[in-house]
GROMACS .gro file of C-alpha atoms in nm:
model
  437
    1MET     CA    1   7.286   7.769  11.918
    2PRO     CA    2   7.414   8.047  12.148
    3THR     CA    3   7.312   8.404  12.065
    4PRO     CA    4   7.608   8.585  11.909
    5THR     CA    5   7.739   8.873  12.115
    6TYR     CA    6   7.863   9.203  11.981
    7ALA     CA    7   8.240   9.230  11.954
    8PRO     CA    8   8.375   9.585  11.926
    9PRO     CA    9   8.595   9.644  11.623
   10ALA     CA   10   8.964   9.694  11.667
   11ALA     CA   11   9.073  10.057  11.685
   12PRO     CA   12   9.162  10.190  11.340
   13THR     CA   13   9.528  10.223  11.253
   14ASP     CA   14   9.674  10.563  11.169
   15SER     CA   15   9.670  10.460  10.803
   16GLU     CA   16   9.301  10.361  10.813
   17LEU     CA   17   9.188  10.666  11.006
   18GLY     CA   18   9.405  10.909  10.811
   19ARG     CA   19   9.281  10.776  10.476
   20HIS     CA   20   8.918  10.800  10.592
   21LEU     CA   21   8.955  11.157  10.719
   22LEU     CA   22   9.123  11.269  10.398
   23THR     CA   23   8.857  11.101  10.183
   24VAL     CA   24   8.568  11.269  10.362
   25ARG     CA   25   8.752  11.602  10.356
   26GLY     CA   26   8.797  11.555   9.983
   27PHE     CA   27   8.421  11.497   9.941
   28HIS     CA   28   8.354  11.828  10.117
   29PHE     CA   29   8.594  12.020   9.896
   30VAL     CA   30   8.488  11.863   9.566
   31PHE     CA   31   8.114  11.911   9.617
   32GLY     CA   32   8.170  12.249   9.778
   33ALA     CA   33   8.365  12.360   9.473
   34LEU     CA   34   8.068  12.245   9.262
   35GLY     CA   35   7.845  12.482   9.459
   36ASP     CA   36   7.667  12.263   9.714
   37PRO     CA   37   7.595  12.497  10.010
   38TYR     CA   38   7.601  12.224  10.276
   39ALA     CA   39   7.938  12.098  10.152
   40ARG     CA   40   8.060  12.459  10.157
   41ARG     CA   41   7.949  12.486  10.520
   42LEU     CA   42   8.152  12.176  10.606
   43ARG     CA   43   8.454  12.327  10.430
   44GLY     CA   44   8.434  12.604  10.690
   45GLU     CA   45   8.359  12.898  10.464
   46ALA     CA   46   8.329  13.214  10.670
   47ASP     CA   47   7.996  13.344  10.541
   48HIS     CA   48   7.800  13.069  10.715
   49LEU     CA   49   7.472  13.260  10.745
   50SER     CA   50   7.457  13.335  10.372
   51LEU     CA   51   7.511  12.966  10.305
   52GLY     CA   52   7.222  12.892  10.541
   53GLU     CA   53   7.004  13.126  10.336
   54LEU     CA   54   7.106  12.936  10.022
   55VAL     CA   55   6.998  12.612  10.189
   56ARG     CA   56   6.664  12.764  10.293
   57GLY     CA   57   6.615  12.888   9.938
   58ARG     CA   58   6.619  12.529   9.814
   59GLY     CA   59   6.301  12.447  10.006
   60PRO     CA   60   6.208  12.307  10.347
   61LEU     CA   61   6.424  11.998  10.288
   62HIS     CA   62   6.662  11.914  10.009
   63ARG     CA   63   6.924  11.651   9.943
   64SER     CA   64   7.282  11.773   9.938
   65ALA     CA   65   7.526  11.640   9.682
   66LEU     CA   66   7.689  11.463   9.980
   67GLY     CA   67   7.376  11.246  10.016
   68THR     CA   68   7.261  11.420  10.335
   69TRP     CA   69   6.914  11.569  10.365
   70VAL     CA   70   6.946  11.930  10.486
   71THR     CA   71   6.706  12.189  10.626
   72ALA     CA   72   6.736  12.551  10.744
   73ASP     CA   73   6.361  12.594  10.796
   74GLY     CA   74   6.283  12.714  11.151
   75GLY     CA   75   5.955  12.531  11.194
   76LEU     CA   76   6.083  12.208  11.044
   77ALA     CA   77   6.398  12.222  11.256
   78ALA     CA   78   6.193  12.228  11.577
   79ARG     CA   79   5.985  11.935  11.458
   80LEU     CA   80   6.280  11.722  11.354
   81LEU     CA   81   6.470  11.772  11.680
   82ASP     CA   82   6.162  11.654  11.872
   83ASP     CA   83   6.064  11.365  11.644
   84PRO     CA   84   6.113  11.014  11.792
   85LEU     CA   85   6.170  10.885  11.439
   86LEU     CA   86   6.502  11.070  11.427
   87GLY     CA   87   6.797  11.001  11.652
   88PRO     CA   88   7.174  11.038  11.670
   89ARG     CA   89   7.254  10.672  11.593
   90HIS     CA   90   7.191  10.433  11.305
   91PRO     CA   91   6.888  10.214  11.376
   92ALA     CA   92   6.959   9.857  11.487
   93SER     CA   93   7.331   9.931  11.494
   94GLU     CA   94   7.520   9.807  11.797
   95GLY     CA   95   7.842   9.948  11.929
   96PRO     CA   96   8.024  10.267  11.832
   97GLN     CA   97   7.893  10.463  11.534
   98GLU     CA   98   8.186  10.478  11.296
   99HIS     CA   99   8.253  10.435  10.926
  100VAL     CA  100   8.631  10.438  10.909
  101ARG     CA  101   8.650  10.110  10.720
  102ASP     CA  102   8.349  10.182  10.495
  103ASN     CA  103   8.397  10.263  10.129
  104VAL     CA  104   8.252  10.614  10.136
  105TRP     CA  105   8.214  10.606   9.756
  106GLU     CA  106   7.968  10.318   9.797
  107THR     CA  107   7.791  10.405  10.122
  108TRP     CA  108   7.790  10.787  10.096
  109ARG     CA  109   7.808  10.799  10.475
  110THR     CA  110   7.949  11.133  10.578
  111CYS     CA  111   7.811  11.117  10.934
  112HIS     CA  112   7.995  10.999  11.249
  113VAL     CA  113   8.316  11.093  11.071
  114THR     CA  114   8.549  11.041  11.367
  115PRO     CA  115   8.514  10.745  11.608
  116LEU     CA  116   8.431  10.889  11.952
  117GLY     CA  117   8.305  10.592  12.156
  118GLU     CA  118   7.976  10.542  12.335
  119ASP     CA  119   8.037  10.789  12.620
  120LEU     CA  120   7.949  11.067  12.378
  121LEU     CA  121   7.688  10.881  12.173
  122PRO     CA  122   7.513  10.636  12.410
  123PRO     CA  123   7.256  10.386  12.281
  124ALA     CA  124   6.890  10.478  12.335
  125ALA     CA  125   6.848  10.265  12.649
  126GLU     CA  126   7.158  10.416  12.808
  127HIS     CA  127   7.048  10.765  12.705
  128ASP     CA  128   6.717  10.713  12.887
  129ARG     CA  129   6.899  10.589  13.199
  130LEU     CA  130   7.124  10.893  13.195
  131ALA     CA  131   6.825  11.127  13.160
  132ALA     CA  132   6.659  10.960  13.460
  133LEU     CA  133   6.983  10.983  13.658
  134LEU     CA  134   7.051  11.349  13.578
  135GLY     CA  135   6.694  11.470  13.632
  136PRO     CA  136   6.692  11.485  14.015
  137VAL     CA  137   7.038  11.649  14.032
  138LEU     CA  138   7.131  11.825  13.707
  139GLY     CA  139   6.793  11.841  13.537
  140PRO     CA  140   6.589  12.142  13.420
  141GLY     CA  141   6.417  12.181  13.756
  142THR     CA  142   6.712  12.099  13.982
  143CYS     CA  143   7.033  12.227  13.824
  144THR     CA  144   6.989  12.587  13.942
  145ALA     CA  145   7.061  12.463  14.296
  146TRP     CA  146   7.429  12.463  14.192
  147GLN     CA  147   7.428  12.825  14.069
  148ILE     CA  148   7.594  12.967  14.381
  149ASP     CA  149   7.877  12.710  14.367
  150ALA     CA  150   7.936  12.795  14.002
  151GLU     CA  151   7.937  13.171  14.063
  152ARG     CA  152   8.186  13.147  14.352
  153ALA     CA  153   8.423  12.953  14.129
  154VAL     CA  154   8.391  13.209  13.849
  155HIS     CA  155   8.468  13.497  14.085
  156ARG     CA  156   8.789  13.322  14.192
  157VAL     CA  157   8.896  13.313  13.826
  158LEU     CA  158   8.810  13.681  13.782
  159ASP     CA  159   9.016  13.767  14.091
  160GLY     CA  160   9.330  13.671  13.900
  161LEU     CA  161   9.239  13.822  13.563
  162PRO     CA  162   9.496  14.077  13.436
  163SER     CA  163   9.401  14.408  13.276
  164HIS     CA  164   9.473  14.265  12.930
  165PHE     CA  165   9.360  13.908  12.869
  166ASP     CA  166   9.232  13.658  12.614
  167LEU     CA  167   8.858  13.592  12.603
  168VAL     CA  168   8.892  13.216  12.557
  169SER     CA  169   9.214  13.101  12.724
  170ASP     CA  170   9.203  13.345  13.018
  171LEU     CA  171   8.831  13.385  13.080
  172ALA     CA  172   8.581  13.150  12.913
  173ARG     CA  173   8.771  12.821  12.941
  174PRO     CA  174   8.911  12.860  13.297
  175ALA     CA  175   8.582  13.005  13.426
  176VAL     CA  176   8.379  12.719  13.281
  177ALA     CA  177   8.635  12.459  13.396
  178SER     CA  178   8.646  12.601  13.748
  179SER     CA  179   8.269  12.629  13.784
  180LEU     CA  180   8.215  12.281  13.638
  181ALA     CA  181   8.469  12.133  13.880
  182ALA     CA  182   8.294  12.308  14.169
  183VAL     CA  183   7.953  12.178  14.066
  184LEU     CA  184   8.071  11.819  14.017
  185GLY     CA  185   8.293  11.824  14.328
  186LEU     CA  186   8.613  11.722  14.150
  187PRO     CA  187   8.937  11.678  14.348
  188ASP     CA  188   9.217  11.932  14.321
  189ALA     CA  189   9.428  11.706  14.097
  190ALA     CA  190   9.150  11.688  13.837
  191ARG     CA  191   9.084  12.063  13.857
  192ALA     CA  192   9.449  12.139  13.781
  193VAL     CA  193   9.451  11.954  13.448
  194LEU     CA  194   9.093  12.020  13.342
  195PRO     CA  195   9.149  12.338  13.130
  196ASP     CA  196   9.416  12.170  12.917
  197LEU     CA  197   9.200  11.860  12.871
  198LEU     CA  198   8.904  12.073  12.767
  199ALA     CA  199   9.120  12.243  12.505
  200ALA     CA  200   9.230  11.905  12.365
  201CYS     CA  201   8.870  11.775  12.366
  202GLY     CA  202   8.746  12.093  12.199
  203PRO     CA  203   8.710  11.951  11.843
  204VAL     CA  204   8.483  11.665  11.959
  205LEU     CA  205   8.154  11.820  11.844
  206ASP     CA  206   8.301  11.932  11.511
  207SER     CA  207   8.461  11.596  11.443
  208ALA     CA  208   8.126  11.422  11.406
  209LEU     CA  209   8.079  11.590  11.066
  210CYS     CA  210   8.413  11.756  10.983
  211PRO     CA  211   8.734  11.550  10.966
  212PRO     CA  212   9.007  11.684  11.193
  213ARG     CA  213   9.370  11.638  11.103
  214LEU     CA  214   9.501  11.299  11.213
  215PRO     CA  215   9.725  11.435  11.497
  216VAL     CA  216   9.429  11.636  11.631
  217ALA     CA  217   9.205  11.329  11.618
  218ARG     CA  218   9.459  11.119  11.807
  219ALA     CA  219   9.520  11.390  12.069
  220MET     CA  220   9.145  11.426  12.111
  221THR     CA  221   9.101  11.052  12.162
  222GLN     CA  222   9.379  11.048  12.418
  223ALA     CA  223   9.226  11.344  12.604
  224LEU     CA  224   8.884  11.175  12.605
  225ARG     CA  225   9.043  10.866  12.756
  226ARG     CA  226   9.211  11.077  13.022
  227VAL     CA  227   8.884  11.255  13.105
  228ARG     CA  228   8.713  10.920  13.157
  229GLU     CA  229   8.996  10.805  13.385
  230LEU     CA  230   8.968  11.123  13.594
  231MET     CA  231   8.590  11.096  13.619
  232ALA     CA  232   8.606  10.728  13.712
  233ALA     CA  233   8.857  10.806  13.987
  234ALA     CA  234   8.645  11.095  14.114
  235VAL     CA  235   8.330  10.879  14.121
  236ALA     CA  236   8.519  10.606  14.309
  237ASP     CA  237   8.627  10.867  14.567
  238HIS     CA  238   8.269  10.990  14.608
  239LEU     CA  239   8.148  10.631  14.650
  240THR     CA  240   8.379  10.566  14.942
  241ALA     CA  241   8.362  10.917  15.091
  242PRO     CA  242   8.050  11.112  14.985
  243ALA     CA  243   8.113  11.486  14.973
  244ASP     CA  244   7.967  11.810  14.844
  245GLY     CA  245   7.909  11.816  14.472
  246ALA     CA  246   7.687  11.670  14.204
  247LEU     CA  247   7.882  11.343  14.178
  248SER     CA  248   7.783  11.236  14.530
  249ALA     CA  249   7.428  11.356  14.464
  250LEU     CA  250   7.412  11.148  14.144
  251LEU     CA  251   7.541  10.840  14.325
  252ALA     CA  252   7.266  10.887  14.583
  253VAL     CA  253   6.989  10.877  14.319
  254ASP     CA  254   6.789  10.555  14.365
  255PRO     CA  255   7.063  10.391  14.579
  256ASP     CA  256   6.855  10.074  14.629
  257GLY     CA  257   6.766  10.033  14.266
  258GLY     CA  258   7.092   9.871  14.164
  259ARG     CA  259   7.206  10.172  13.966
  260ASP     CA  260   7.546  10.122  13.806
  261PRO     CA  261   7.804  10.384  13.918
  262GLY     CA  262   7.929  10.363  13.560
  263ASP     CA  263   7.627  10.572  13.460
  264THR     CA  264   7.753  10.850  13.686
  265VAL     CA  265   8.095  10.825  13.520
  266THR     CA  266   7.934  10.855  13.176
  267ALA     CA  267   7.724  11.150  13.292
  268ALA     CA  268   8.038  11.318  13.426
  269VAL     CA  269   8.224  11.260  13.097
  270LEU     CA  270   7.933  11.406  12.897
  271SER     CA  271   7.916  11.706  13.131
  272THR     CA  272   8.291  11.761  13.107
  273VAL     CA  273   8.337  11.719  12.734
  274VAL     CA  274   8.009  11.816  12.567
  275GLY     CA  275   7.878  12.043  12.843
  276ALA     CA  276   8.202  12.235  12.888
  277GLU     CA  277   8.272  12.290  12.515
  278THR     CA  278   7.914  12.408  12.464
  279ALA     CA  279   7.938  12.643  12.762
  280ILE     CA  280   8.280  12.782  12.665
  281THR     CA  281   8.156  12.859  12.313
  282THR     CA  282   7.835  13.015  12.441
  283VAL     CA  283   8.018  13.237  12.690
  284ALA     CA  284   8.265  13.355  12.425
  285ASN     CA  285   7.989  13.414  12.169
  286ALA     CA  286   7.787  13.605  12.430
  287VAL     CA  287   8.074  13.837  12.525
  288MET     CA  288   8.149  13.908  12.158
  289ALA     CA  289   7.781  13.975  12.085
  290LEU     CA  290   7.747  14.206  12.385
  291LEU     CA  291   8.055  14.405  12.289
  292GLU     CA  292   7.930  14.429  11.931
  293HIS     CA  293   7.591  14.552  12.055
  294GLY     CA  294   7.691  14.815  12.311
  295GLU     CA  295   7.336  14.899  12.415
  296GLN     CA  296   7.276  14.536  12.512
  297TRP     CA  297   7.602  14.531  12.711
  298SER     CA  298   7.478  14.840  12.894
  299LEU     CA  299   7.151  14.665  12.979
  300LEU     CA  300   7.336  14.369  13.128
  301ARG     CA  301   7.584  14.587  13.319
  302ALA     CA  302   7.293  14.781  13.470
  303ASP     CA  303   7.116  14.460  13.573
  304PRO     CA  304   7.341  14.150  13.594
  305GLU     CA  305   7.030  13.949  13.687
  306ARG     CA  306   6.959  13.952  13.312
  307ALA     CA  307   7.249  13.715  13.251
  308ALA     CA  308   7.001  13.433  13.181
  309ASP     CA  309   6.839  13.650  12.911
  310ALA     CA  310   7.183  13.704  12.756
  311VAL     CA  311   7.244  13.329  12.755
  312GLU     CA  312   6.913  13.250  12.583
  313GLU     CA  313   6.954  13.517  12.317
  314THR     CA  314   7.310  13.399  12.250
  315LEU     CA  315   7.185  13.042  12.211
  316ARG     CA  316   6.945  13.172  11.945
  317TRP     CA  317   7.164  13.433  11.774
  318ALA     CA  318   7.495  13.243  11.778
  319PRO     CA  319   7.422  12.882  11.883
  320PRO     CA  320   7.720  12.679  12.010
  321VAL     CA  321   7.632  12.386  11.783
  322THR     CA  322   7.522  12.509  11.442
  323LEU     CA  323   7.475  12.175  11.264
  324ARG     CA  324   7.273  11.894  11.423
  325SER     CA  325   7.317  11.547  11.279
  326LEU     CA  326   7.022  11.303  11.287
  327ILE     CA  327   6.945  10.959  11.145
  328THR     CA  328   6.595  10.843  11.048
  329GLN     CA  329   6.494  10.550  11.267
  330GLY     CA  330   6.216  10.441  11.032
  331GLU     CA  331   6.025  10.568  10.730
  332VAL     CA  332   5.926  10.928  10.794
  333GLU     CA  333   5.770  11.213  10.596
  334ILE     CA  334   5.970  11.535  10.621
  335GLY     CA  335   5.903  11.856  10.435
  336GLY     CA  336   5.709  11.681  10.159
  337GLU     CA  337   5.972  11.407  10.118
  338THR     CA  338   5.936  11.045  10.231
  339LEU     CA  339   6.264  10.922  10.376
  340GLU     CA  340   6.344  10.558  10.440
  341ALA     CA  341   6.509  10.438  10.759
  342ASP     CA  342   6.880  10.508  10.807
  343GLN     CA  343   6.890  10.834  10.612
  344HIS     CA  344   7.116  11.117  10.728
  345VAL     CA  345   6.946  11.450  10.805
  346VAL     CA  346   7.122  11.770  10.917
  347VAL     CA  347   6.953  12.075  11.069
  348LEU     CA  348   7.129  12.409  11.014
  349VAL     CA  349   7.041  12.546  11.357
  350ASP     CA  350   7.198  12.889  11.315
  351ALA     CA  351   7.008  12.953  10.992
  352ALA     CA  352   6.684  12.806  11.129
  353GLN     CA  353   6.706  13.043  11.425
  354ARG     CA  354   6.732  13.341  11.190
  355ASP     CA  355   6.413  13.237  11.005
  356ALA     CA  356   6.208  13.555  10.958
  357GLU     CA  357   5.891  13.345  10.953
  358LEU     CA  358   5.947  13.270  11.322
  359TYR     CA  359   6.147  13.563  11.459
  360GLU     CA  360   6.083  13.934  11.445
  361ASP     CA  361   6.399  14.116  11.336
  362PRO     CA  362   6.593  13.786  11.353
  363ASP     CA  363   6.939  13.930  11.284
  364ARG     CA  364   6.923  14.166  11.582
  365PHE     CA  365   7.077  14.059  11.914
  366ARG     CA  366   6.846  14.175  12.195
  367LEU     CA  367   6.818  14.075  12.559
  368ASP     CA  368   6.457  14.192  12.578
  369ARG     CA  369   6.337  13.957  12.304
  370PRO     CA  370   5.994  13.831  12.422
  371ARG     CA  371   6.023  13.480  12.562
  372SER     CA  372   5.661  13.365  12.539
  373PRO     CA  373   5.474  13.382  12.315
  374GLY     CA  374   5.687  13.434  12.010
  375PHE     CA  375   6.026  13.316  12.133
  376THR     CA  376   6.177  12.975  12.111
  377HIS     CA  377   6.501  12.822  11.997
  378VAL     CA  378   6.628  12.469  11.943
  379ALA     CA  379   6.996  12.527  12.022
  380LEU     CA  380   7.004  12.267  12.302
  381ALA     CA  381   6.700  12.059  12.202
  382GLY     CA  382   6.712  11.719  12.040
  383PRO     CA  383   6.744  11.349  12.113
  384ASP     CA  384   7.117  11.349  12.181
  385HIS     CA  385   7.376  11.452  12.440
  386LEU     CA  386   7.300  11.825  12.416
  387ARG     CA  387   6.960  11.786  12.578
  388LEU     CA  388   7.119  11.589  12.864
  389VAL     CA  389   7.368  11.864  12.946
  390ALA     CA  390   7.147  12.165  12.858
  391PRO     CA  391   7.052  12.256  13.218
  392LEU     CA  392   7.416  12.245  13.328
  393VAL     CA  393   7.525  12.455  13.029
  394ARG     CA  394   7.269  12.721  13.120
  395VAL     CA  395   7.384  12.731  13.484
  396LEU     CA  396   7.754  12.758  13.391
  397CYS     CA  397   7.698  13.026  13.126
  398THR     CA  398   7.466  13.231  13.347
  399ALA     CA  399   7.719  13.219  13.631
  400VAL     CA  400   8.000  13.345  13.408
  401LEU     CA  401   7.802  13.622  13.238
  402ARG     CA  402   7.656  13.746  13.563
  403ALA     CA  403   8.000  13.766  13.723
  404VAL     CA  404   8.145  13.935  13.414
  405ALA     CA  405   7.868  14.197  13.418
  406GLU     CA  406   7.933  14.265  13.787
  407ARG     CA  407   8.311  14.272  13.775
  408LEU     CA  408   8.424  14.369  13.423
  409GLN     CA  409   8.196  14.656  13.343
  410VAL     CA  410   8.424  14.837  13.097
  411LEU     CA  411   8.564  14.597  12.837
  412GLN     CA  412   8.719  14.672  12.500
  413ALA     CA  413   8.820  14.437  12.223
  414GLU     CA  414   9.175  14.469  12.094
  415GLY     CA  415   9.172  14.329  11.743
  416GLU     CA  416   8.943  14.082  11.568
  417PRO     CA  417   8.827  13.743  11.700
  418LEU     CA  418   8.988  13.427  11.567
  419ARG     CA  419   8.796  13.102  11.531
  420ARG     CA  420   8.933  12.750  11.534
  421GLY     CA  421   9.008  12.589  11.200
  422ARG     CA  422   8.795  12.296  11.081
  423SER     CA  423   8.513  12.404  11.309
  424PRO     CA  424   8.202  12.436  11.089
  425VAL     CA  425   7.977  12.279  11.353
  426VAL     CA  426   8.077  12.480  11.660
  427ARG     CA  427   8.251  12.773  11.489
  428ALA     CA  428   8.455  12.771  11.807
  429PRO     CA  429   8.608  13.102  11.917
  430LEU     CA  430   8.982  13.056  11.952
  431SER     CA  431   9.106  13.393  12.070
  432LEU     CA  432   9.011  13.758  12.121
  433ARG     CA  433   9.226  14.002  12.313
  434LEU     CA  434   9.031  14.213  12.562
  435ALA     CA  435   9.123  14.499  12.792
  436GLN     CA  436   8.968  14.617  13.115
  437LYS     CA  437   8.945  14.996  13.102
   0.00000   0.00000   0.00000
């Protein structure tokens, strides 16, 4: 008898997807109204850090009314994000991770809320291939080689910045898009549309746990498809005519080993969607933190070489992904609880990184926070896509903050920052008017 092959499910209809998104959203509101702090976080309540303290007050690990195991403990968070018995996918589950057609009332699955496809959630074997591919080009020890290309691109954006501008739409997003395009070596046509595509793809990281509105979900899916098309075309160009940029360098990794160029396309999609959104959020959070803490802004202005310190402290103080979703891959003991395989676990990263047991004066934003010993954070750690793009995120953010410190030394906020709705995971900055004085 032939071995059955996996057949991907048909894409959900608007009716199916809309009903699923509304049902999960209803779960969040009902259990949030009943006082569950994790459900309240998913509802997007503004006082997110106080809710994290409520979670920590319930012990190292507790089960939310939504069925998810939740922790805000700093030490446990680091362990979970490095534990091979936890991963981003359901064990022994082929294909896309989605539950649109599940009866949530029976399964209590409130993970993988929005179908995103395997580009953003690759199976373990593909994840390992991508890590091996990225290592020699965009890995922790190699990615800084692209720093100069990124900085040149950022300076070109700053050249056209008016005296009054928006932090996100005029600075963070175009600077990250331009520097990313320079690093990858994207053609001019792709660079022209990249900022708008990044804006449409923005809710991707939130949508794994928080249901977007149906039109937003559909626009996001369409933008993801367009990003893949652009990256596939760019990789094809680099195959036939190698050029400067990381895409050609990735295609040259192990050229005789039969490596599939499709892996380079997937790596480019991850870098463009996950890497860019993470970098945009980190840059915006960093600028807001620096302006809020004037003495730290003065330190960076006096020595722009400390941009990397500003990035690391921002990743700890205001991480770009505040909720990390994991699935137990087998039976595992966590925080005094024994969890069976296929249990949903969420780490509240922002609360864990304010744990006074691990950090001295954890609520203070400081560039001179000692790195080692006594300093660590898990903002970009874990078994998922964030670890793959972490080196690139650091390069892009450092390039932007260094250029900002050199060029925009006197900045003033005009009004209060706005954050995107339905963004409990990223808490994505949406807008803040700034003025160069």
